[in-house]
DNA sequence: TAGATTGTTAATCGATTAACAATC
DNA sequence: TAGATTGTTAATCGATTAACAATC
């Protein structure tokens, strides 16, 4: 079922398809064609059909795709039918905001534990969670079977924290620190750096 | 100087080069080769040399690149030698966090005005800024010559807000709402959706 | 049946990399 | 000079798209 050799770039587009399909479900749309989906997402219908074809045949000629069915298939493929628990390391301003941000929970990801190395922060309560010291990480990861971690520490500490997360069994890292991380094979990293995105726009605006 | 036909994918990598070079400056590194830069960024030396060659010749054979010089050139190319002012629309939990997050200011982007359409929020103070009503947007954009905007409203409002921003003269939008935006040519959008990134990792972890 | 749209193949397009002359 | 590394070209690789038979 889980064919190998799926290009990573295709995997990264699947969540976008799922996101749009969720939207269509809310809008009570029953059926969608690759044409319409493409128009919404700003990509070609051919690309959408090709991407989906890596995983199976989900559509019907002449009609398109059943929105609910395709969404449920995509959620299965992505492994997001269950809830995923996430460890958050670094509870400064940014970490606080991430911990309190409701958007994760609504969409299947629950921040299940907070860690920081600042003794003044350890023991503090953020929402329903208490901030734990870094030494608690291995036990918590094991106890809650965590596979995902969010890094929200200063850039200077991010690689060190990452190494520790990986050592403890974390296999996917969402990194908010503005630095490139090095991880062993089998561990994935995704990056969020708003400034990098803004800079790729100022390039176009600088002489506008 | 500003050769056309630079692939967008190259433009998007320039800020990553700049970010790493800033780091090297702080580490007091004088000189770096495409080899070393590539190792740090997880890309091939050839790619880095090719990317840079779109903009000029910045290196020295046998030696590599002068870190400070290359950084200053990249900052010029990206247009980030000046400070950019940004409008933030939507001051809910997420917007609050963005407004208070110090990371923008340190790296050349200043959130200069806050907007919301909730009468209970208008007039409130967040840090040094007062939350303004949406009707103030055109005047503020003109007065401060804003070109960049951040969208942090619920998905259902994001397109509407975007249309309004564009109408008011905003030409680059950083969108935190989990939805694809449609903008006219000449306007750029960049997306931040942590859940989409997490989902592209759970794909790999689902049966691990 | 006529119209629409899928899934898939082959062609095209574009991005990455290997290789090397130039040169510090 | 010997060693290192650039900038650039040509070759390779991979992703996107056009086109169409299949079929609802």
mmCIF file with all atom_site columns, C-alpha atoms in Angstrom, chain A residues 17-196:
data_model
loop_
_atom_site.group_PDB
_atom_site.id
_atom_site.type_symbol
_atom_site.label_atom_id
_atom_site.label_alt_id
_atom_site.label_comp_id
_atom_site.label_asym_id
_atom_site.label_entity_id
_atom_site.label_seq_id
_atom_site.pdbx_PDB_ins_code
_atom_site.Cartn_x
_atom_site.Cartn_y
_atom_site.Cartn_z
_atom_site.occupancy
_atom_site.B_iso_or_equiv
_atom_site.pdbx_formal_charge
_atom_site.auth_seq_id
_atom_site.auth_comp_id
_atom_site.auth_asym_id
_atom_site.auth_atom_id
_atom_site.pdbx_PDB_model_num
ATOM 1   C CA . UNK A 1 17  ? -4.744  18.992 -1.031  1.00 0.00 ? 17  UNK A CA 1
ATOM 2   C CA . UNK A 1 18  ? -6.113  17.777 2.286   1.00 0.00 ? 18  UNK A CA 1
ATOM 3   C CA . UNK A 1 19  ? -6.395  21.323 3.595   1.00 0.00 ? 19  UNK A CA 1
ATOM 4   C CA . UNK A 1 20  ? -8.390  22.446 0.584   1.00 0.00 ? 20  UNK A CA 1
ATOM 5   C CA . UNK A 1 21  ? -10.601 19.369 0.703   1.00 0.00 ? 21  UNK A CA 1
ATOM 6   C CA . UNK A 1 22  ? -11.391 20.053 4.391   1.00 0.00 ? 22  UNK A CA 1
ATOM 7   C CA . UNK A 1 23  ? -12.440 23.493 3.330   1.00 0.00 ? 23  UNK A CA 1
ATOM 8   C CA . UNK A 1 24  ? -14.662 22.088 0.586   1.00 0.00 ? 24  UNK A CA 1
ATOM 9   C CA . UNK A 1 25  ? -16.253 19.695 3.062   1.00 0.00 ? 25  UNK A CA 1
ATOM 10  C CA . UNK A 1 26  ? -17.178 22.644 5.263   1.00 0.00 ? 26  UNK A CA 1
ATOM 11  C CA . UNK A 1 27  ? -18.604 24.402 2.237   1.00 0.00 ? 27  UNK A CA 1
ATOM 12  C CA . UNK A 1 28  ? -20.754 21.325 1.598   1.00 0.00 ? 28  UNK A CA 1
ATOM 13  C CA . UNK A 1 29  ? -19.175 20.668 -1.768  1.00 0.00 ? 29  UNK A CA 1
ATOM 14  C CA . UNK A 1 30  ? -19.768 17.040 -2.736  1.00 0.00 ? 30  UNK A CA 1
ATOM 15  C CA . UNK A 1 31  ? -17.547 16.603 -5.726  1.00 0.00 ? 31  UNK A CA 1
ATOM 16  C CA . UNK A 1 32  ? -14.502 18.324 -7.159  1.00 0.00 ? 32  UNK A CA 1
ATOM 17  C CA . UNK A 1 33  ? -12.538 17.932 -10.374 1.00 0.00 ? 33  UNK A CA 1
ATOM 18  C CA . UNK A 1 34  ? -8.774  18.183 -10.690 1.00 0.00 ? 34  UNK A CA 1
ATOM 19  C CA . UNK A 1 35  ? -9.531  21.300 -12.717 1.00 0.00 ? 35  UNK A CA 1
ATOM 20  C CA . UNK A 1 36  ? -11.329 22.990 -9.843  1.00 0.00 ? 36  UNK A CA 1
ATOM 21  C CA . UNK A 1 37  ? -8.899  21.792 -7.204  1.00 0.00 ? 37  UNK A CA 1
ATOM 22  C CA . UNK A 1 38  ? -6.052  23.093 -9.326  1.00 0.00 ? 38  UNK A CA 1
ATOM 23  C CA . UNK A 1 39  ? -7.711  26.463 -9.774  1.00 0.00 ? 39  UNK A CA 1
ATOM 24  C CA . UNK A 1 40  ? -8.079  26.761 -6.035  1.00 0.00 ? 40  UNK A CA 1
ATOM 25  C CA . UNK A 1 41  ? -4.499  25.756 -5.319  1.00 0.00 ? 41  UNK A CA 1
ATOM 26  C CA . UNK A 1 42  ? -2.851  27.526 -8.209  1.00 0.00 ? 42  UNK A CA 1
ATOM 27  C CA . UNK A 1 43  ? -1.523  24.386 -9.808  1.00 0.00 ? 43  UNK A CA 1
ATOM 28  C CA . UNK A 1 44  ? -2.261  22.425 -12.945 1.00 0.00 ? 44  UNK A CA 1
ATOM 29  C CA . UNK A 1 45  ? -4.965  19.750 -13.017 1.00 0.00 ? 45  UNK A CA 1
ATOM 30  C CA . UNK A 1 46  ? -2.438  17.353 -14.524 1.00 0.00 ? 46  UNK A CA 1
ATOM 31  C CA . UNK A 1 47  ? -0.168  17.742 -11.547 1.00 0.00 ? 47  UNK A CA 1
ATOM 32  C CA . UNK A 1 48  ? -2.924  16.963 -9.110  1.00 0.00 ? 48  UNK A CA 1
ATOM 33  C CA . UNK A 1 49  ? -3.990  13.855 -11.008 1.00 0.00 ? 49  UNK A CA 1
ATOM 34  C CA . UNK A 1 50  ? -0.408  12.705 -11.291 1.00 0.00 ? 50  UNK A CA 1
ATOM 35  C CA . UNK A 1 51  ? 0.281   13.253 -7.606  1.00 0.00 ? 51  UNK A CA 1
ATOM 36  C CA . UNK A 1 52  ? -2.807  11.334 -6.570  1.00 0.00 ? 52  UNK A CA 1
ATOM 37  C CA . UNK A 1 53  ? -2.037  8.526  -8.990  1.00 0.00 ? 53  UNK A CA 1
ATOM 38  C CA . UNK A 1 54  ? 1.045   7.630  -6.942  1.00 0.00 ? 54  UNK A CA 1
ATOM 39  C CA . UNK A 1 55  ? -1.301  6.401  -4.250  1.00 0.00 ? 55  UNK A CA 1
ATOM 40  C CA . UNK A 1 56  ? -4.250  4.926  -6.097  1.00 0.00 ? 56  UNK A CA 1
ATOM 41  C CA . UNK A 1 57  ? -7.293  5.753  -8.172  1.00 0.00 ? 57  UNK A CA 1
ATOM 42  C CA . UNK A 1 58  ? -9.628  8.001  -6.269  1.00 0.00 ? 58  UNK A CA 1
ATOM 43  C CA . UNK A 1 59  ? -11.710 9.654  -8.975  1.00 0.00 ? 59  UNK A CA 1
ATOM 44  C CA . UNK A 1 60  ? -14.451 8.859  -11.408 1.00 0.00 ? 60  UNK A CA 1
ATOM 45  C CA . UNK A 1 61  ? -14.282 9.788  -15.082 1.00 0.00 ? 61  UNK A CA 1
ATOM 46  C CA . UNK A 1 62  ? -16.712 12.454 -16.099 1.00 0.00 ? 62  UNK A CA 1
ATOM 47  C CA . UNK A 1 63  ? -17.340 13.427 -12.482 1.00 0.00 ? 63  UNK A CA 1
ATOM 48  C CA . UNK A 1 64  ? -14.142 14.085 -10.593 1.00 0.00 ? 64  UNK A CA 1
ATOM 49  C CA . UNK A 1 65  ? -13.463 13.231 -6.960  1.00 0.00 ? 65  UNK A CA 1
ATOM 50  C CA . UNK A 1 66  ? -15.842 12.726 -4.095  1.00 0.00 ? 66  UNK A CA 1
ATOM 51  C CA . UNK A 1 67  ? -14.588 15.337 -1.651  1.00 0.00 ? 67  UNK A CA 1
ATOM 52  C CA . UNK A 1 68  ? -15.164 13.391 1.554   1.00 0.00 ? 68  UNK A CA 1
ATOM 53  C CA . UNK A 1 69  ? -13.805 10.169 0.168   1.00 0.00 ? 69  UNK A CA 1
ATOM 54  C CA . UNK A 1 70  ? -10.643 11.736 -1.247  1.00 0.00 ? 70  UNK A CA 1
ATOM 55  C CA . UNK A 1 71  ? -10.063 13.605 2.000   1.00 0.00 ? 71  UNK A CA 1
ATOM 56  C CA . UNK A 1 72  ? -10.391 10.464 4.066   1.00 0.00 ? 72  UNK A CA 1
ATOM 57  C CA . UNK A 1 73  ? -7.964  8.678  1.750   1.00 0.00 ? 73  UNK A CA 1
ATOM 58  C CA . UNK A 1 74  ? -5.455  11.490 1.992   1.00 0.00 ? 74  UNK A CA 1
ATOM 59  C CA . UNK A 1 75  ? -5.743  11.589 5.755   1.00 0.00 ? 75  UNK A CA 1
ATOM 60  C CA . UNK A 1 76  ? -5.023  7.896  5.816   1.00 0.00 ? 76  UNK A CA 1
ATOM 61  C CA . UNK A 1 77  ? -2.017  8.285  3.539   1.00 0.00 ? 77  UNK A CA 1
ATOM 62  C CA . UNK A 1 78  ? -0.675  11.145 5.643   1.00 0.00 ? 78  UNK A CA 1
ATOM 63  C CA . UNK A 1 79  ? -1.280  9.246  8.843   1.00 0.00 ? 79  UNK A CA 1
ATOM 64  C CA . UNK A 1 80  ? -3.360  12.028 10.351  1.00 0.00 ? 80  UNK A CA 1
ATOM 65  C CA . UNK A 1 81  ? -6.468  10.063 11.213  1.00 0.00 ? 81  UNK A CA 1
ATOM 66  C CA . UNK A 1 82  ? -5.084  9.756  14.725  1.00 0.00 ? 82  UNK A CA 1
ATOM 67  C CA . UNK A 1 83  ? -4.009  12.583 17.002  1.00 0.00 ? 83  UNK A CA 1
ATOM 68  C CA . UNK A 1 84  ? -0.279  13.212 17.231  1.00 0.00 ? 84  UNK A CA 1
ATOM 69  C CA . UNK A 1 85  ? 1.349   14.338 20.449  1.00 0.00 ? 85  UNK A CA 1
ATOM 70  C CA . UNK A 1 86  ? 4.204   16.809 20.187  1.00 0.00 ? 86  UNK A CA 1
ATOM 71  C CA . UNK A 1 87  ? 6.997   17.895 22.516  1.00 0.00 ? 87  UNK A CA 1
ATOM 72  C CA . UNK A 1 88  ? 7.795   21.589 22.571  1.00 0.00 ? 88  UNK A CA 1
ATOM 73  C CA . UNK A 1 89  ? 11.271  22.664 23.615  1.00 0.00 ? 89  UNK A CA 1
ATOM 74  C CA . UNK A 1 90  ? 11.903  26.286 24.474  1.00 0.00 ? 90  UNK A CA 1
ATOM 75  C CA . UNK A 1 91  ? 9.201   28.252 26.252  1.00 0.00 ? 91  UNK A CA 1
ATOM 76  C CA . UNK A 1 92  ? 10.281  31.836 25.632  1.00 0.00 ? 92  UNK A CA 1
ATOM 77  C CA . UNK A 1 93  ? 8.010   34.332 23.913  1.00 0.00 ? 93  UNK A CA 1
ATOM 78  C CA . UNK A 1 94  ? 7.824   32.258 20.775  1.00 0.00 ? 94  UNK A CA 1
ATOM 79  C CA . UNK A 1 95  ? 7.381   28.948 22.591  1.00 0.00 ? 95  UNK A CA 1
ATOM 80  C CA . UNK A 1 96  ? 4.665   30.439 24.759  1.00 0.00 ? 96  UNK A CA 1
ATOM 81  C CA . UNK A 1 97  ? 2.810   31.602 21.697  1.00 0.00 ? 97  UNK A CA 1
ATOM 82  C CA . UNK A 1 98  ? 3.103   28.203 20.057  1.00 0.00 ? 98  UNK A CA 1
ATOM 83  C CA . UNK A 1 99  ? 1.936   26.446 23.215  1.00 0.00 ? 99  UNK A CA 1
ATOM 84  C CA . UNK A 1 100 ? -1.114  28.634 23.507  1.00 0.00 ? 100 UNK A CA 1
ATOM 85  C CA . UNK A 1 101 ? -1.945  28.779 19.826  1.00 0.00 ? 101 UNK A CA 1
ATOM 86  C CA . UNK A 1 102 ? -5.118  26.795 19.285  1.00 0.00 ? 102 UNK A CA 1
ATOM 87  C CA . UNK A 1 103 ? -4.483  25.951 15.645  1.00 0.00 ? 103 UNK A CA 1
ATOM 88  C CA . UNK A 1 104 ? -2.596  22.736 16.292  1.00 0.00 ? 104 UNK A CA 1
ATOM 89  C CA . UNK A 1 105 ? -5.239  21.113 18.429  1.00 0.00 ? 105 UNK A CA 1
ATOM 90  C CA . UNK A 1 106 ? -8.033  21.750 15.974  1.00 0.00 ? 106 UNK A CA 1
ATOM 91  C CA . UNK A 1 107 ? -6.084  20.005 13.280  1.00 0.00 ? 107 UNK A CA 1
ATOM 92  C CA . UNK A 1 108 ? -4.870  16.895 14.998  1.00 0.00 ? 108 UNK A CA 1
ATOM 93  C CA . UNK A 1 109 ? -1.662  17.876 16.761  1.00 0.00 ? 109 UNK A CA 1
ATOM 94  C CA . UNK A 1 110 ? -1.548  18.265 20.514  1.00 0.00 ? 110 UNK A CA 1
ATOM 95  C CA . UNK A 1 111 ? 1.334   19.835 22.332  1.00 0.00 ? 111 UNK A CA 1
ATOM 96  C CA . UNK A 1 112 ? 1.709   17.322 25.106  1.00 0.00 ? 112 UNK A CA 1
ATOM 97  C CA . UNK A 1 113 ? 4.788   18.476 27.001  1.00 0.00 ? 113 UNK A CA 1
ATOM 98  C CA . UNK A 1 114 ? 6.852   21.647 27.448  1.00 0.00 ? 114 UNK A CA 1
ATOM 99  C CA . UNK A 1 115 ? 10.563  21.776 28.157  1.00 0.00 ? 115 UNK A CA 1
ATOM 100 C CA . UNK A 1 116 ? 13.005  24.516 28.982  1.00 0.00 ? 116 UNK A CA 1
ATOM 101 C CA . UNK A 1 117 ? 16.412  24.676 30.598  1.00 0.00 ? 117 UNK A CA 1
ATOM 102 C CA . UNK A 1 118 ? 15.822  27.909 32.493  1.00 0.00 ? 118 UNK A CA 1
ATOM 103 C CA . UNK A 1 119 ? 15.383  27.055 36.203  1.00 0.00 ? 119 UNK A CA 1
ATOM 104 C CA . UNK A 1 120 ? 13.117  30.077 36.622  1.00 0.00 ? 120 UNK A CA 1
ATOM 105 C CA . UNK A 1 121 ? 10.714  28.705 34.046  1.00 0.00 ? 121 UNK A CA 1
ATOM 106 C CA . UNK A 1 122 ? 10.716  25.091 35.159  1.00 0.00 ? 122 UNK A CA 1
ATOM 107 C CA . UNK A 1 123 ? 7.632   24.369 37.202  1.00 0.00 ? 123 UNK A CA 1
ATOM 108 C CA . UNK A 1 124 ? 5.640   27.230 35.707  1.00 0.00 ? 124 UNK A CA 1
ATOM 109 C CA . UNK A 1 125 ? 2.253   26.474 34.254  1.00 0.00 ? 125 UNK A CA 1
ATOM 110 C CA . UNK A 1 126 ? 1.329   27.313 30.647  1.00 0.00 ? 126 UNK A CA 1
ATOM 111 C CA . UNK A 1 127 ? -2.284  26.508 29.974  1.00 0.00 ? 127 UNK A CA 1
ATOM 112 C CA . UNK A 1 128 ? -2.708  22.940 31.188  1.00 0.00 ? 128 UNK A CA 1
ATOM 113 C CA . UNK A 1 129 ? 0.954   22.057 31.032  1.00 0.00 ? 129 UNK A CA 1
ATOM 114 C CA . UNK A 1 130 ? 3.820   22.486 33.446  1.00 0.00 ? 130 UNK A CA 1
ATOM 115 C CA . UNK A 1 131 ? 7.210   23.414 32.052  1.00 0.00 ? 131 UNK A CA 1
ATOM 116 C CA . UNK A 1 132 ? 9.645   20.571 32.652  1.00 0.00 ? 132 UNK A CA 1
ATOM 117 C CA . UNK A 1 133 ? 13.418  20.515 32.808  1.00 0.00 ? 133 UNK A CA 1
ATOM 118 C CA . UNK A 1 134 ? 15.371  19.015 29.948  1.00 0.00 ? 134 UNK A CA 1
ATOM 119 C CA . UNK A 1 135 ? 16.364  16.027 32.065  1.00 0.00 ? 135 UNK A CA 1
ATOM 120 C CA . UNK A 1 136 ? 12.733  14.892 31.985  1.00 0.00 ? 136 UNK A CA 1
ATOM 121 C CA . UNK A 1 137 ? 12.711  14.628 28.218  1.00 0.00 ? 137 UNK A CA 1
ATOM 122 C CA . UNK A 1 138 ? 13.775  10.994 27.740  1.00 0.00 ? 138 UNK A CA 1
ATOM 123 C CA . UNK A 1 139 ? 11.171  9.694  30.156  1.00 0.00 ? 139 UNK A CA 1
ATOM 124 C CA . UNK A 1 140 ? 8.360   11.796 28.738  1.00 0.00 ? 140 UNK A CA 1
ATOM 125 C CA . UNK A 1 141 ? 9.187   10.878 25.144  1.00 0.00 ? 141 UNK A CA 1
ATOM 126 C CA . UNK A 1 142 ? 9.131   7.224  26.088  1.00 0.00 ? 142 UNK A CA 1
ATOM 127 C CA . UNK A 1 143 ? 6.090   7.478  28.315  1.00 0.00 ? 143 UNK A CA 1
ATOM 128 C CA . UNK A 1 144 ? 3.956   9.335  25.786  1.00 0.00 ? 144 UNK A CA 1
ATOM 129 C CA . UNK A 1 145 ? 5.596   7.649  22.773  1.00 0.00 ? 145 UNK A CA 1
ATOM 130 C CA . UNK A 1 146 ? 6.375   11.035 21.237  1.00 0.00 ? 146 UNK A CA 1
ATOM 131 C CA . UNK A 1 147 ? 7.790   11.102 17.708  1.00 0.00 ? 147 UNK A CA 1
ATOM 132 C CA . UNK A 1 148 ? 7.405   14.801 16.935  1.00 0.00 ? 148 UNK A CA 1
ATOM 133 C CA . UNK A 1 149 ? 9.146   17.789 18.475  1.00 0.00 ? 149 UNK A CA 1
ATOM 134 C CA . UNK A 1 150 ? 9.034   21.536 18.038  1.00 0.00 ? 150 UNK A CA 1
ATOM 135 C CA . UNK A 1 151 ? 12.242  23.503 18.528  1.00 0.00 ? 151 UNK A CA 1
ATOM 136 C CA . UNK A 1 152 ? 11.655  27.081 19.698  1.00 0.00 ? 152 UNK A CA 1
ATOM 137 C CA . UNK A 1 153 ? 14.960  27.879 21.383  1.00 0.00 ? 153 UNK A CA 1
ATOM 138 C CA . UNK A 1 154 ? 17.485  30.531 20.317  1.00 0.00 ? 154 UNK A CA 1
ATOM 139 C CA . UNK A 1 155 ? 19.498  29.688 17.211  1.00 0.00 ? 155 UNK A CA 1
ATOM 140 C CA . UNK A 1 156 ? 22.635  29.146 19.276  1.00 0.00 ? 156 UNK A CA 1
ATOM 141 C CA . UNK A 1 157 ? 21.004  26.295 21.188  1.00 0.00 ? 157 UNK A CA 1
ATOM 142 C CA . UNK A 1 158 ? 18.959  24.728 18.407  1.00 0.00 ? 158 UNK A CA 1
ATOM 143 C CA . UNK A 1 159 ? 21.455  22.139 17.165  1.00 0.00 ? 159 UNK A CA 1
ATOM 144 C CA . UNK A 1 160 ? 22.231  20.957 20.675  1.00 0.00 ? 160 UNK A CA 1
ATOM 145 C CA . UNK A 1 161 ? 18.549  20.614 21.509  1.00 0.00 ? 161 UNK A CA 1
ATOM 146 C CA . UNK A 1 162 ? 17.961  18.808 18.227  1.00 0.00 ? 162 UNK A CA 1
ATOM 147 C CA . UNK A 1 163 ? 20.701  16.287 18.935  1.00 0.00 ? 163 UNK A CA 1
ATOM 148 C CA . UNK A 1 164 ? 19.131  15.606 22.300  1.00 0.00 ? 164 UNK A CA 1
ATOM 149 C CA . UNK A 1 165 ? 15.629  15.221 20.852  1.00 0.00 ? 165 UNK A CA 1
ATOM 150 C CA . UNK A 1 166 ? 16.914  12.756 18.276  1.00 0.00 ? 166 UNK A CA 1
ATOM 151 C CA . UNK A 1 167 ? 18.797  10.824 20.943  1.00 0.00 ? 167 UNK A CA 1
ATOM 152 C CA . UNK A 1 168 ? 15.565  10.589 22.923  1.00 0.00 ? 168 UNK A CA 1
ATOM 153 C CA . UNK A 1 169 ? 13.674  9.104  19.975  1.00 0.00 ? 169 UNK A CA 1
ATOM 154 C CA . UNK A 1 170 ? 12.099  12.093 18.241  1.00 0.00 ? 170 UNK A CA 1
ATOM 155 C CA . UNK A 1 171 ? 11.908  11.494 14.480  1.00 0.00 ? 171 UNK A CA 1
ATOM 156 C CA . UNK A 1 172 ? 10.317  14.642 13.142  1.00 0.00 ? 172 UNK A CA 1
ATOM 157 C CA . UNK A 1 173 ? 11.294  18.177 14.097  1.00 0.00 ? 173 UNK A CA 1
ATOM 158 C CA . UNK A 1 174 ? 9.555   21.438 13.355  1.00 0.00 ? 174 UNK A CA 1
ATOM 159 C CA . UNK A 1 175 ? 12.242  24.069 13.756  1.00 0.00 ? 175 UNK A CA 1
ATOM 160 C CA . UNK A 1 176 ? 11.400  27.689 14.477  1.00 0.00 ? 176 UNK A CA 1
ATOM 161 C CA . UNK A 1 177 ? 15.017  28.681 15.129  1.00 0.00 ? 177 UNK A CA 1
ATOM 162 C CA . UNK A 1 178 ? 16.561  30.577 12.217  1.00 0.00 ? 178 UNK A CA 1
ATOM 163 C CA . UNK A 1 179 ? 19.280  28.060 11.554  1.00 0.00 ? 179 UNK A CA 1
ATOM 164 C CA . UNK A 1 180 ? 19.806  24.963 9.460   1.00 0.00 ? 180 UNK A CA 1
ATOM 165 C CA . UNK A 1 181 ? 19.810  21.744 11.461  1.00 0.00 ? 181 UNK A CA 1
ATOM 166 C CA . UNK A 1 182 ? 21.791  18.585 10.888  1.00 0.00 ? 182 UNK A CA 1
ATOM 167 C CA . UNK A 1 183 ? 20.086  15.306 11.669  1.00 0.00 ? 183 UNK A CA 1
ATOM 168 C CA . UNK A 1 184 ? 20.823  11.648 10.957  1.00 0.00 ? 184 UNK A CA 1
ATOM 169 C CA . UNK A 1 185 ? 19.041  9.783  8.192   1.00 0.00 ? 185 UNK A CA 1
ATOM 170 C CA . UNK A 1 186 ? 15.537  8.772  9.094   1.00 0.00 ? 186 UNK A CA 1
ATOM 171 C CA . UNK A 1 187 ? 14.920  11.988 10.994  1.00 0.00 ? 187 UNK A CA 1
ATOM 172 C CA . UNK A 1 188 ? 13.028  14.788 9.267   1.00 0.00 ? 188 UNK A CA 1
ATOM 173 C CA . UNK A 1 189 ? 13.169  18.519 9.809   1.00 0.00 ? 189 UNK A CA 1
ATOM 174 C CA . UNK A 1 190 ? 10.815  21.208 8.592   1.00 0.00 ? 190 UNK A CA 1
ATOM 175 C CA . UNK A 1 191 ? 11.549  24.891 8.940   1.00 0.00 ? 191 UNK A CA 1
ATOM 176 C CA . UNK A 1 192 ? 9.528   27.940 9.858   1.00 0.00 ? 192 UNK A CA 1
ATOM 177 C CA . UNK A 1 193 ? 11.337  31.230 9.461   1.00 0.00 ? 193 UNK A CA 1
ATOM 178 C CA . UNK A 1 194 ? 9.047   34.133 8.576   1.00 0.00 ? 194 UNK A CA 1
ATOM 179 C CA . UNK A 1 195 ? 11.988  36.452 7.996   1.00 0.00 ? 195 UNK A CA 1
ATOM 180 C CA . UNK A 1 196 ? 13.392  34.227 5.255   1.00 0.00 ? 196 UNK A CA 1
#
